[in-house]
Coordinates of C-alpha atoms in Angstrom, one line a residue:
M934 CA 74.8 31.9 97.6
K935 CA 77.2 28.9 97.9
K936 CA 77.5 27.5 101.4
P937 CA 81.1 27.2 102.6
P938 CA 82.3 23.6 103.2
S939 CA 81.4 22.4 106.7
K940 CA 84.2 21.8 109.1
L941 CA 84.7 18.5 110.6
P942 CA 84.2 18.2 114.4
P943 CA 87.5 18.6 116.2
L944 CA 87.8 14.9 117.3
K945 CA 87.1 13.7 113.8
R946 CA 89.8 16.0 112.4
L947 CA 92.3 14.8 115.0
R948 CA 91.3 11.2 114.3
N949 CA 91.7 11.7 110.5
K950 CA 95.2 13.3 111.1
A951 CA 96.2 10.3 113.1
D952 CA 94.8 7.9 110.5
S953 CA 96.8 9.8 107.7
L954 CA 100.1 9.0 109.5
L955 CA 99.6 5.3 109.4
T956 CA 100.2 4.2 105.8
P957 CA 103.4 6.3 105.4
I958 CA 104.8 4.8 108.6
I959 CA 104.1 1.2 107.4
I960 CA 105.5 1.9 104.0
K961 CA 108.7 3.3 105.5
K962 CA 109.0 0.5 108.1
Y963 CA 108.0 -2.3 105.9
P964 CA 108.7 -1.5 102.2
R965 CA 107.6 -4.9 100.9
C966 CA 104.2 -6.6 101.0
L967 CA 104.0 -9.2 103.8
L968 CA 102.3 -11.7 101.4
C969 CA 104.0 -11.3 98.0
S970 CA 107.1 -9.0 98.5
M971 CA 105.8 -6.4 96.0
P972 CA 106.1 -2.7 97.2
T973 CA 103.9 -1.9 100.2
Q974 CA 101.0 0.4 99.3
V975 CA 98.5 -0.1 102.0
A976 CA 98.4 -0.4 105.9
H977 CA 95.6 -2.9 106.4
H978 CA 94.0 -3.1 109.9
Y979 CA 94.1 -6.7 110.9
I980 CA 91.5 -6.1 113.7
K981 CA 89.0 -3.8 111.9
K982 CA 88.9 -0.1 113.0
S983 CA 85.2 -0.5 113.7
E984 CA 85.9 -3.4 116.2
S985 CA 88.5 -1.7 118.4
N986 CA 89.4 1.9 119.1
R987 CA 92.4 0.6 121.1
L988 CA 93.9 -1.0 118.0
R989 CA 93.0 1.6 115.4
H990 CA 96.4 3.3 115.7
E991 CA 98.5 0.3 117.1
L992 CA 101.3 -0.4 114.6
D993 CA 101.3 -4.0 115.5
N994 CA 97.7 -4.2 114.2
L995 CA 98.8 -3.0 110.7
I996 CA 99.6 -5.3 107.9
N997 CA 101.9 -4.1 105.1
L998 CA 100.3 -5.1 101.8
C999 CA 100.4 -4.2 98.1
S1000 CA 97.1 -3.2 96.6
N1001 CA 96.6 -6.5 94.9
C1002 CA 96.9 -8.5 98.1
H1003 CA 94.8 -6.0 100.0
I1004 CA 91.9 -6.5 97.5
A1005 CA 92.4 -10.3 97.6
L1006 CA 92.4 -10.2 101.4
H1007 CA 89.0 -8.4 101.4
C1008 CA 87.5 -10.9 99.0
H1009 CA 88.9 -14.0 100.9
E1010 CA 89.4 -12.7 104.5
T1011 CA 89.6 -16.2 106.2
I1012 CA 92.3 -17.5 103.9
Y1013 CA 94.4 -14.4 104.0
S1014 CA 93.9 -13.9 107.8
N1015 CA 95.1 -17.4 108.4
R1016 CA 98.2 -16.8 106.2
I1017 CA 99.0 -13.6 108.1
V1018 CA 98.8 -15.3 111.4
K1019 CA 101.1 -18.1 110.1
I1020 CA 103.6 -15.4 109.1
K1021 CA 103.3 -13.1 112.1
G1022 CA 102.7 -15.9 114.8
Q1023 CA 100.1 -17.0 117.2
D1024 CA 101.6 -14.9 120.0
W1025 CA 101.2 -11.8 117.8
H1026 CA 97.6 -12.7 117.2
D1027 CA 96.8 -13.5 120.8
N1028 CA 98.3 -10.2 121.9
L1029 CA 96.0 -8.3 119.5
I1030 CA 93.0 -10.1 120.7
H1031 CA 94.0 -9.2 124.3
L1032 CA 94.5 -5.6 123.4
K1033 CA 91.2 -5.5 121.6
Q1034 CA 89.4 -6.0 124.9
E1035 CA 91.0 -3.0 126.5
Y1036 CA 88.9 0.1 126.9
C1037 CA 90.2 3.3 125.2
K1038 CA 88.7 6.7 125.6
T1039 CA 89.2 8.6 122.4
D1040 CA 89.1 12.1 123.5
R1041 CA 91.2 15.2 122.3
F1042 CA 94.1 14.2 124.6
Y1043 CA 94.1 10.7 123.3
Y1044 CA 94.3 11.8 119.7
E1045 CA 96.9 14.5 120.4
E1046 CA 99.1 11.9 122.1
V1047 CA 98.6 9.4 119.2
I1048 CA 99.5 12.1 116.6
E1049 CA 102.6 13.0 118.6
R1050 CA 103.7 9.3 118.9
L1051 CA 103.0 8.4 115.2
S1052 CA 104.8 11.7 114.1
K1053 CA 107.8 10.7 116.0
E1054 CA 107.7 7.2 114.5
L1055 CA 107.4 8.6 111.0
N1056 CA 110.4 10.9 111.5
K1057 CA 112.7 8.3 112.9

């Protein structure tokens, strides 16, 4: 007898739903790659998701990239990160570093608020 697919825990489902809204928002807001001006295909987290729950769904932490630039960035992170800071500005970078330190409780209420905020942003 075949087992039914296991359901994700409720928090993980909510987090995934919030995550799924990010790229469409970035493509809509910034249709061209920040680095080469090709069409945006990816919303790259400047501060990695694993490093900050606070910045995971922060639109300022997302970089609009085409797939080629996204691959190049992952191959040469230091070079591309420096280019991004030059384009976005040192104040932008410093603000992200400050926000990274903030504690963020990621419970059901947090994810429901994030989903609502991001859904509104997508539907603007």
